[in-house]
Amino acid sequence: MGKPQQGILQPAGKLARFMVFTLRDDKFLRRALVSLKELADQRNTVVGIGQSLVLAMGAKVVGLRTFPEYAGKGFDVPSTSYALWVWLQGDDEGDLLHRGRRLADELAPTFQCARSVHGFTHAEGRDLTGYVDGTENPTGEKGRAVGILDGAGETLDGSSFVAVQQWVHDFDRFDDLSQSEQDNSIGRKKSNNEEIDDAPASAHVKKTAQEQFSPPAFILRRSMPWSEGDEGGLMFIAFGRSFDAFDTQMRSMVGLDDGIPDALFRFTRPITGAYFWCPPMMGDRLDLQLLGI
Ligand code: HEM
């Protein structure tokens, strides 16, 4: 089986930089993609390719599509597609800054960085609301089986499909909720992370309980908090063998199935939403055969 990009499965380090790029000028596109293959250091850089870039190469990646837009009762789930997504992982802010700058320089003028967001771990894996994020995440072999394609053919095996959404928290609204309202919004207790069995149907873990769907909708979440100035939230990242499990969950959160939106929307909203294909590795480089590179 093709090897996955290591950063998808390994622990991510304390800090991150999330960069998205648009395709600005396709004159030297092949050359830029050749540099990308080498720049994508397999240990601490994860690269995702958007549908517009695949189309620009006259190629097709079976299973890749654009992010769907949804509207729920009083909120929107936007679709903001990009050509390229890069997740730089590390433990040193300065190092991440310089790696990001080098990457943007190497990819210019073909690609233009549209957004660069600083990510970090908080209180040993908690979201900025204080809740532990990732408890029900599949780990080890199960995580790999959920997140990485296998048996899909030589060029796709080892690759993955990732959904990325930047959520902005309204901390004032969240702080205005009582402790039990907060706990019931998530469906777990902040104090000890215990699941609340009789939580309302709108509780986040009820809307997303992976085994309740038919077929079960398992995803490999690698989300991280982000901040900029006084703003912050969650950079939600979910890897899968297709986008179907993520989409099933998103539709459930919006309330398209039962008319009940996820209580999370009371205090946090997504401002971006994009799908990418994360190619496999060949040796220590990205395998971009499917793009003809
Ligand atoms: C700001 C946005 C979000 C926050 C703060 C958040 C936070 C959390 C927390 C605290 C948990 C409970 C612990 C755990 O099992 O990880 C959880 C569970 C989960 N979340 Fe989210 N989440 C967010 C967005 C999403 C989105 C967009 C999806 C998918 C569309 C999602 C899917 C899941 C799943 C699958 C679980 C585990 C459910 C289970 O099987 O028990 N989350 N989330």
mmCIF file of C-alpha atoms and ligand atoms in Angstrom:
data_model
loop_
_atom_site.group_PDB
_atom_site.id
_atom_site.type_symbol
_atom_site.label_atom_id
_atom_site.label_comp_id
_atom_site.label_asym_id
_atom_site.label_seq_id
_atom_site.Cartn_x
_atom_site.Cartn_y
_atom_site.Cartn_z
ATOM 1 C CA MET A 1 0.000 0.000 0.000
ATOM 2 C CA GLY A 2 1.162 3.601 -0.716
ATOM 3 C CA LYS A 3 2.568 5.394 2.299
ATOM 4 C CA PRO A 4 0.450 8.166 3.862
ATOM 5 C CA GLN A 5 1.901 11.570 4.641
ATOM 6 C CA GLN A 6 3.226 10.937 8.144
ATOM 7 C CA GLY A 7 1.848 14.135 9.644
ATOM 8 C CA ILE A 8 -1.704 12.834 9.174
ATOM 9 C CA LEU A 9 -1.251 10.019 11.698
ATOM 10 C CA GLN A 10 1.564 11.075 14.016
ATOM 11 C CA PRO A 11 1.156 13.361 17.065
ATOM 12 C CA ALA A 12 1.327 16.878 15.648
ATOM 13 C CA GLY A 13 3.647 18.854 17.902
ATOM 14 C CA LYS A 14 2.501 21.785 19.989
ATOM 15 C CA LEU A 15 2.200 24.403 17.273
ATOM 16 C CA ALA A 16 1.007 24.659 13.708
ATOM 17 C CA ARG A 17 0.534 26.977 10.783
ATOM 18 C CA PHE A 18 -2.370 26.399 8.436
ATOM 19 C CA MET A 19 -1.905 27.944 5.007
ATOM 20 C CA VAL A 20 -4.255 28.005 2.034
ATOM 21 C CA PHE A 21 -3.270 29.063 -1.455
ATOM 22 C CA THR A 22 -5.091 30.119 -4.593
ATOM 23 C CA LEU A 23 -3.761 29.405 -8.065
ATOM 24 C CA ARG A 24 -2.717 32.785 -9.402
ATOM 25 C CA ASP A 25 -0.846 32.064 -12.616
ATOM 26 C CA ASP A 26 -0.602 28.626 -14.237
ATOM 27 C CA LYS A 27 2.347 29.442 -16.528
ATOM 28 C CA PHE A 28 4.862 27.619 -14.316
ATOM 29 C CA LEU A 29 2.405 25.301 -12.615
ATOM 30 C CA ARG A 30 4.319 22.086 -13.342
ATOM 31 C CA ARG A 31 7.501 23.577 -11.962
ATOM 32 C CA ALA A 32 5.727 24.763 -8.787
ATOM 33 C CA LEU A 33 4.266 21.288 -8.252
ATOM 34 C CA VAL A 34 7.698 19.700 -8.685
ATOM 35 C CA SER A 35 9.029 21.983 -5.914
ATOM 36 C CA LEU A 36 5.992 21.187 -3.786
ATOM 37 C CA LYS A 37 6.811 17.473 -4.026
ATOM 38 C CA GLU A 38 10.160 18.120 -2.399
ATOM 39 C CA LEU A 39 9.102 20.818 0.022
ATOM 40 C CA ALA A 40 6.537 18.550 1.559
ATOM 41 C CA ASP A 41 8.856 17.168 4.201
ATOM 42 C CA GLN A 42 7.087 13.980 5.128
ATOM 43 C CA ARG A 43 7.423 14.283 8.898
ATOM 44 C CA ASN A 44 5.940 17.658 9.681
ATOM 45 C CA THR A 45 4.156 19.013 6.629
ATOM 46 C CA VAL A 46 0.812 17.804 5.341
ATOM 47 C CA VAL A 47 -0.299 18.893 1.873
ATOM 48 C CA GLY A 48 -3.841 18.838 0.482
ATOM 49 C CA ILE A 49 -4.806 19.486 -3.130
ATOM 50 C CA GLY A 50 -8.099 21.170 -4.025
ATOM 51 C CA GLN A 51 -10.400 20.380 -6.919
ATOM 52 C CA SER A 52 -9.480 23.587 -8.819
ATOM 53 C CA LEU A 53 -5.827 22.542 -8.902
ATOM 54 C CA VAL A 54 -6.674 19.044 -10.115
ATOM 55 C CA LEU A 55 -8.786 20.593 -12.887
ATOM 56 C CA ALA A 56 -5.991 23.015 -13.806
ATOM 57 C CA MET A 57 -3.770 19.962 -14.389
ATOM 58 C CA GLY A 58 -6.442 18.387 -16.604
ATOM 59 C CA ALA A 59 -6.574 15.493 -14.128
ATOM 60 C CA LYS A 60 -9.207 13.667 -12.099
ATOM 61 C CA VAL A 61 -9.052 12.366 -8.549
ATOM 62 C CA VAL A 62 -11.967 10.018 -7.998
ATOM 63 C CA GLY A 63 -13.748 11.053 -4.795
ATOM 64 C CA LEU A 64 -12.513 14.653 -4.717
ATOM 65 C CA ARG A 65 -15.230 17.286 -4.881
ATOM 66 C CA THR A 66 -15.907 20.783 -3.578
ATOM 67 C CA PHE A 67 -17.230 21.514 -0.104
ATOM 68 C CA PRO A 68 -21.036 21.830 0.036
ATOM 69 C CA GLU A 69 -22.669 24.946 1.429
ATOM 70 C CA TYR A 70 -25.437 24.518 4.031
ATOM 71 C CA ALA A 71 -27.844 26.797 5.872
ATOM 72 C CA GLY A 72 -29.498 25.967 9.171
ATOM 73 C CA LYS A 73 -31.904 27.852 11.442
ATOM 74 C CA GLY A 74 -30.106 31.209 11.684
ATOM 75 C CA PHE A 75 -26.620 30.169 10.622
ATOM 76 C CA ASP A 76 -24.627 29.400 7.495
ATOM 77 C CA VAL A 77 -22.031 26.770 6.773
ATOM 78 C CA PRO A 78 -19.958 28.367 4.033
ATOM 79 C CA SER A 79 -17.907 26.762 1.312
ATOM 80 C CA THR A 80 -14.598 28.523 0.651
ATOM 81 C CA SER A 81 -12.553 26.307 -1.634
ATOM 82 C CA TYR A 82 -8.825 26.733 -2.308
ATOM 83 C CA ALA A 83 -6.288 25.196 -4.667
ATOM 84 C CA LEU A 84 -3.868 24.082 -1.969
ATOM 85 C CA TRP A 85 -3.806 23.523 1.811
ATOM 86 C CA VAL A 86 -0.631 23.140 3.834
ATOM 87 C CA TRP A 87 -0.476 22.161 7.501
ATOM 88 C CA LEU A 88 2.951 22.905 8.953
ATOM 89 C CA GLN A 89 3.566 21.179 12.294
ATOM 90 C CA GLY A 90 6.233 21.988 14.865
ATOM 91 C CA ASP A 91 7.201 23.193 18.305
ATOM 92 C CA ASP A 92 8.885 26.488 17.530
ATOM 93 C CA GLU A 93 6.924 29.528 16.390
ATOM 94 C CA GLY A 94 9.909 31.152 14.680
ATOM 95 C CA ASP A 95 10.724 27.988 12.808
ATOM 96 C CA LEU A 96 7.116 27.711 11.589
ATOM 97 C CA LEU A 97 7.137 31.341 10.455
ATOM 98 C CA HIS A 98 10.290 30.811 8.392
ATOM 99 C CA ARG A 99 9.079 27.499 6.932
ATOM 100 C CA GLY A 100 5.839 29.214 5.931
ATOM 101 C CA ARG A 101 7.688 32.106 4.325
ATOM 102 C CA ARG A 102 10.019 29.764 2.416
ATOM 103 C CA LEU A 103 7.087 27.729 1.186
ATOM 104 C CA ALA A 104 5.169 30.805 -0.003
ATOM 105 C CA ASP A 105 8.329 32.112 -1.739
ATOM 106 C CA GLU A 106 8.979 28.818 -3.519
ATOM 107 C CA LEU A 107 5.387 28.541 -4.711
ATOM 108 C CA ALA A 108 5.144 32.178 -5.917
ATOM 109 C CA PRO A 109 4.135 33.500 -8.402
ATOM 110 C CA THR A 110 2.098 30.392 -9.273
ATOM 111 C CA PHE A 111 0.343 30.146 -5.922
ATOM 112 C CA GLN A 112 -0.658 32.982 -3.646
ATOM 113 C CA CYS A 113 -1.140 32.473 0.075
ATOM 114 C CA ALA A 114 -4.706 33.560 0.861
ATOM 115 C CA ARG A 115 -4.702 32.807 4.583
ATOM 116 C CA SER A 116 -2.158 31.738 7.164
ATOM 117 C CA VAL A 117 -3.482 30.822 10.602
ATOM 118 C CA HIS A 118 -1.579 30.072 13.776
ATOM 119 C CA GLY A 119 -2.630 26.865 15.561
ATOM 120 C CA PHE A 120 -1.625 25.430 18.921
ATOM 121 C CA THR A 121 -2.515 22.807 21.491
ATOM 122 C CA HIS A 122 -4.305 24.024 24.602
ATOM 123 C CA ALA A 123 -4.431 22.475 28.070
ATOM 124 C CA GLU A 124 -3.436 18.988 26.889
ATOM 125 C CA GLY A 125 -5.844 18.634 24.017
ATOM 126 C CA ARG A 126 -8.752 20.852 24.984
ATOM 127 C CA ASP A 127 -10.757 23.114 22.751
ATOM 128 C CA LEU A 128 -10.671 26.811 23.782
ATOM 129 C CA THR A 129 -14.061 26.270 25.474
ATOM 130 C CA GLY A 130 -12.205 24.001 27.906
ATOM 131 C CA TYR A 131 -13.659 20.675 26.687
ATOM 132 C CA VAL A 132 -11.381 17.755 25.856
ATOM 133 C CA ASP A 133 -11.477 17.314 22.073
ATOM 134 C CA GLY A 134 -10.701 13.937 20.537
ATOM 135 C CA THR A 135 -11.885 11.452 23.193
ATOM 136 C CA GLU A 136 -13.865 9.310 20.734
ATOM 137 C CA ASN A 137 -11.305 9.656 17.966
ATOM 138 C CA PRO A 138 -10.220 6.323 16.445
ATOM 139 C CA THR A 139 -6.559 5.648 17.250
ATOM 140 C CA GLY A 140 -3.747 3.352 16.084
ATOM 141 C CA GLU A 141 -4.686 0.845 13.372
ATOM 142 C CA LYS A 142 -8.346 1.865 13.553
ATOM 143 C CA GLY A 143 -7.374 5.525 13.012
ATOM 144 C CA ARG A 144 -5.342 4.521 9.993
ATOM 145 C CA ALA A 145 -8.162 2.397 8.603
ATOM 146 C CA VAL A 146 -10.619 5.294 9.032
ATOM 147 C CA GLY A 147 -8.367 8.016 7.631
ATOM 148 C CA ILE A 148 -6.240 6.406 4.914
ATOM 149 C CA LEU A 149 -7.322 4.788 1.638
ATOM 150 C CA ASP A 150 -6.433 1.158 1.105
ATOM 151 C CA GLY A 151 -7.522 -1.084 -1.761
ATOM 152 C CA ALA A 152 -8.520 1.905 -3.916
ATOM 153 C CA GLY A 153 -5.820 1.336 -6.546
ATOM 154 C CA GLU A 154 -2.118 2.054 -6.780
ATOM 155 C CA THR A 155 -2.325 5.815 -7.267
ATOM 156 C CA LEU A 156 -4.881 6.418 -4.499
ATOM 157 C CA ASP A 157 -3.737 3.968 -1.826
ATOM 158 C CA GLY A 158 -2.058 5.787 1.062
ATOM 159 C CA SER A 159 -3.878 9.018 0.282
ATOM 160 C CA SER A 160 -6.654 10.651 2.268
ATOM 161 C CA PHE A 161 -9.485 13.132 1.921
ATOM 162 C CA VAL A 162 -9.560 15.990 4.409
ATOM 163 C CA ALA A 163 -12.305 18.428 5.406
ATOM 164 C CA VAL A 164 -11.050 21.689 6.923
ATOM 165 C CA GLN A 165 -13.223 24.313 8.610
ATOM 166 C CA GLN A 166 -12.127 27.329 10.601
ATOM 167 C CA TRP A 167 -14.615 27.937 13.434
ATOM 168 C CA VAL A 168 -14.715 31.259 15.317
ATOM 169 C CA HIS A 169 -15.933 31.054 18.917
ATOM 170 C CA ASP A 170 -18.045 33.788 20.471
ATOM 171 C CA PHE A 171 -16.465 33.575 23.914
ATOM 172 C CA ASP A 172 -18.841 36.141 25.451
ATOM 173 C CA ARG A 173 -21.876 34.108 24.407
ATOM 174 C CA PHE A 174 -20.241 30.941 25.648
ATOM 175 C CA ASP A 175 -19.351 32.520 29.016
ATOM 176 C CA ASP A 176 -22.977 33.660 29.408
ATOM 177 C CA LEU A 177 -24.137 30.021 29.397
ATOM 178 C CA SER A 178 -24.388 28.306 32.786
ATOM 179 C CA GLN A 179 -22.113 25.335 33.473
ATOM 180 C CA SER A 180 -24.920 22.855 32.808
ATOM 181 C CA GLU A 181 -25.929 24.661 29.575
ATOM 182 C CA GLN A 182 -22.321 24.431 28.409
ATOM 183 C CA ASP A 183 -22.084 20.752 29.366
ATOM 184 C CA ASN A 184 -25.401 20.004 27.646
ATOM 185 C CA SER A 185 -24.244 21.794 24.481
ATOM 186 C CA ILE A 186 -21.312 19.409 24.184
ATOM 187 C CA GLY A 187 -22.931 16.377 25.849
ATOM 188 C CA ARG A 188 -19.973 15.871 28.176
ATOM 189 C CA LYS A 189 -19.029 17.341 31.529
ATOM 190 C CA LYS A 190 -16.202 19.840 31.417
ATOM 191 C CA SER A 191 -15.117 18.834 34.949
ATOM 192 C CA ASN A 192 -14.372 15.156 34.263
ATOM 193 C CA ASN A 193 -15.118 14.637 30.516
ATOM 194 C CA GLU A 194 -17.873 12.131 31.375
ATOM 195 C CA GLU A 195 -20.573 11.663 28.755
ATOM 196 C CA ILE A 196 -24.037 12.904 29.827
ATOM 197 C CA ASP A 197 -26.433 10.074 28.958
ATOM 198 C CA ASP A 198 -29.582 12.187 29.124
ATOM 199 C CA ALA A 199 -28.113 15.183 27.261
ATOM 200 C CA PRO A 200 -30.579 16.900 24.869
ATOM 201 C CA ALA A 201 -30.807 15.766 21.249
ATOM 202 C CA SER A 202 -28.998 18.978 20.253
ATOM 203 C CA ALA A 203 -25.845 18.045 22.224
ATOM 204 C CA HIS A 204 -22.810 17.926 19.951
ATOM 205 C CA VAL A 205 -21.837 14.346 20.776
ATOM 206 C CA LYS A 206 -25.416 13.204 20.137
ATOM 207 C CA LYS A 207 -25.480 14.911 16.734
ATOM 208 C CA THR A 208 -22.144 13.371 15.771
ATOM 209 C CA ALA A 209 -22.115 9.948 17.549
ATOM 210 C CA GLN A 210 -20.226 8.055 14.883
ATOM 211 C CA GLU A 211 -21.785 4.599 15.258
ATOM 212 C CA GLN A 212 -25.399 5.895 15.201
ATOM 213 C CA PHE A 213 -25.338 6.527 11.450
ATOM 214 C CA SER A 214 -26.038 3.941 8.818
ATOM 215 C CA PRO A 215 -23.435 3.210 7.614
ATOM 216 C CA PRO A 216 -21.394 4.301 10.678
ATOM 217 C CA ALA A 217 -19.670 7.642 10.003
ATOM 218 C CA PHE A 218 -16.155 7.455 11.444
ATOM 219 C CA ILE A 219 -13.661 10.247 10.837
ATOM 220 C CA LEU A 220 -10.104 10.865 12.012
ATOM 221 C CA ARG A 221 -10.133 14.285 13.689
ATOM 222 C CA ARG A 222 -6.901 16.266 14.012
ATOM 223 C CA SER A 223 -8.390 19.647 14.980
ATOM 224 C CA MET A 224 -6.411 22.335 16.796
ATOM 225 C CA PRO A 225 -7.301 25.624 18.474
ATOM 226 C CA TRP A 226 -6.242 28.794 16.630
ATOM 227 C CA SER A 227 -6.006 32.447 17.634
ATOM 228 C CA GLU A 228 -5.324 35.817 16.081
ATOM 229 C CA GLY A 229 -5.428 38.983 18.181
ATOM 230 C CA ASP A 230 -8.389 38.516 20.541
ATOM 231 C CA GLU A 231 -10.188 36.087 18.257
ATOM 232 C CA GLY A 232 -9.955 32.343 18.449
ATOM 233 C CA GLY A 233 -11.691 29.064 17.841
ATOM 234 C CA LEU A 234 -11.113 25.640 16.395
ATOM 235 C CA MET A 235 -9.430 24.695 13.144
ATOM 236 C CA PHE A 236 -11.525 21.597 12.551
ATOM 237 C CA ILE A 237 -9.687 18.960 10.527
ATOM 238 C CA ALA A 238 -11.139 15.555 9.650
ATOM 239 C CA PHE A 239 -9.451 12.904 7.513
ATOM 240 C CA GLY A 240 -11.372 10.103 5.867
ATOM 241 C CA ARG A 241 -11.335 7.518 3.082
ATOM 242 C CA SER A 242 -13.990 9.709 1.467
ATOM 243 C CA PHE A 243 -15.881 12.872 2.425
ATOM 244 C CA ASP A 244 -19.063 10.916 3.083
ATOM 245 C CA ALA A 245 -18.711 10.396 6.844
ATOM 246 C CA PHE A 246 -17.840 14.061 7.409
ATOM 247 C CA ASP A 247 -20.766 15.177 5.242
ATOM 248 C CA THR A 248 -23.189 12.886 7.090
ATOM 249 C CA GLN A 249 -22.095 14.459 10.371
ATOM 250 C CA MET A 250 -22.176 18.017 9.071
ATOM 251 C CA ARG A 251 -25.723 17.532 7.767
ATOM 252 C CA SER A 252 -26.725 16.129 11.144
ATOM 253 C CA MET A 253 -25.126 19.136 12.924
ATOM 254 C CA VAL A 254 -27.000 21.549 10.641
ATOM 255 C CA GLY A 255 -30.232 19.697 11.484
ATOM 256 C CA LEU A 256 -31.079 18.599 7.957
ATOM 257 C CA ASP A 257 -32.176 15.171 9.168
ATOM 258 C CA ASP A 258 -34.342 15.980 12.212
ATOM 259 C CA GLY A 259 -34.658 19.797 12.231
ATOM 260 C CA ILE A 260 -32.543 20.043 15.403
ATOM 261 C CA PRO A 261 -29.315 22.033 14.947
ATOM 262 C CA ASP A 262 -26.205 21.187 16.950
ATOM 263 C CA ALA A 263 -26.053 23.325 20.105
ATOM 264 C CA LEU A 264 -22.489 24.303 19.146
ATOM 265 C CA PHE A 265 -23.966 26.864 16.735
ATOM 266 C CA ARG A 266 -25.106 28.855 19.766
ATOM 267 C CA PHE A 267 -21.553 30.006 20.369
ATOM 268 C CA THR A 268 -19.369 29.110 17.401
ATOM 269 C CA ARG A 269 -19.607 29.433 13.611
ATOM 270 C CA PRO A 270 -17.542 28.185 10.686
ATOM 271 C CA ILE A 271 -16.084 30.933 8.481
ATOM 272 C CA THR A 272 -14.349 28.608 6.005
ATOM 273 C CA GLY A 273 -15.025 25.146 4.622
ATOM 274 C CA ALA A 274 -12.935 23.268 2.092
ATOM 275 C CA TYR A 275 -12.163 19.755 0.878
ATOM 276 C CA PHE A 276 -8.706 18.546 -0.197
ATOM 277 C CA TRP A 277 -7.084 15.349 -1.388
ATOM 278 C CA CYS A 278 -3.879 14.498 0.486
ATOM 279 C CA PRO A 279 -1.696 12.545 -1.936
ATOM 280 C CA PRO A 280 0.392 9.592 -0.734
ATOM 281 C CA MET A 281 4.192 9.604 -0.417
ATOM 282 C CA MET A 282 6.598 7.884 -2.750
ATOM 283 C CA GLY A 283 9.866 7.534 -0.835
ATOM 284 C CA ASP A 284 10.342 10.891 0.853
ATOM 285 C CA ARG A 285 8.386 12.913 -1.719
ATOM 286 C CA LEU A 286 4.744 13.493 -2.500
ATOM 287 C CA ASP A 287 3.433 11.154 -5.155
ATOM 288 C CA LEU A 288 1.706 13.425 -7.674
ATOM 289 C CA GLN A 289 1.372 10.835 -10.458
ATOM 290 C CA LEU A 290 -2.373 11.378 -10.528
ATOM 291 C CA LEU A 291 -1.709 15.007 -11.535
ATOM 292 C CA GLY A 292 0.691 13.852 -14.243
ATOM 293 C CA ILE A 293 3.796 14.978 -12.282
HETATM 294 C C1 HEM B 1 -16.027 24.454 16.864
HETATM 295 C C2 HEM B 1 -16.304 23.275 16.399
HETATM 296 C C3 HEM B 1 -16.239 22.009 17.217
HETATM 297 C C4 HEM B 1 -15.928 21.812 18.527
HETATM 298 C C5 HEM B 1 -15.532 22.847 19.573
HETATM 299 C C6 HEM B 1 -16.017 20.398 18.776
HETATM 300 C C7 HEM B 1 -15.770 19.797 20.008
HETATM 301 C C8 HEM B 1 -16.000 18.478 20.293
HETATM 302 C C9 HEM B 1 -15.901 17.862 21.587
HETATM 303 C C10 HEM B 1 -15.504 18.617 22.859
HETATM 304 C C11 HEM B 1 -16.202 16.557 21.478
HETATM 305 C C12 HEM B 1 -16.278 15.502 22.614
HETATM 306 C C13 HEM B 1 -15.036 14.698 22.813
HETATM 307 C C14 HEM B 1 -14.600 13.873 21.650
HETATM 308 O O1 HEM B 1 -15.056 12.736 21.453
HETATM 309 O O2 HEM B 1 -13.792 14.395 20.878
HETATM 310 C C15 HEM B 1 -16.472 16.312 20.082
HETATM 311 C C16 HEM B 1 -16.812 15.095 19.552
HETATM 312 C C17 HEM B 1 -16.996 14.870 18.216
HETATM 313 N N1 HEM B 1 -17.061 15.814 17.230
HETATM 314 FE FE1 HEM B 1 -16.780 17.789 17.427
HETATM 315 N N2 HEM B 1 -16.380 19.775 17.620
HETATM 316 C C18 HEM B 1 -16.532 20.723 16.647
HETATM 317 C C19 HEM B 1 -16.902 20.512 15.332
HETATM 318 C C20 HEM B 1 -17.154 19.292 14.781
HETATM 319 C C21 HEM B 1 -17.524 19.065 13.418
HETATM 320 C C22 HEM B 1 -17.656 20.146 12.346
HETATM 321 C C23 HEM B 1 -17.672 17.706 13.256
HETATM 322 C C24 HEM B 1 -18.035 16.911 12.028
HETATM 323 C C25 HEM B 1 -18.754 17.399 11.034
HETATM 324 C C26 HEM B 1 -17.395 17.099 14.544
HETATM 325 C C27 HEM B 1 -17.396 15.755 14.794
HETATM 326 C C28 HEM B 1 -17.244 15.180 16.034
HETATM 327 C C29 HEM B 1 -17.294 13.735 16.271
HETATM 328 C C30 HEM B 1 -17.425 12.647 15.220
HETATM 329 C C31 HEM B 1 -17.161 13.553 17.651
HETATM 330 C C32 HEM B 1 -17.192 12.208 18.402
HETATM 331 C C33 HEM B 1 -18.623 11.786 18.559
HETATM 332 C C34 HEM B 1 -18.740 10.384 19.127
HETATM 333 O O3 HEM B 1 -18.632 9.415 18.359
HETATM 334 O O4 HEM B 1 -18.925 10.271 20.365
HETATM 335 N N3 HEM B 1 -17.096 18.091 15.444
HETATM 336 N N4 HEM B 1 -16.358 17.506 19.387
#
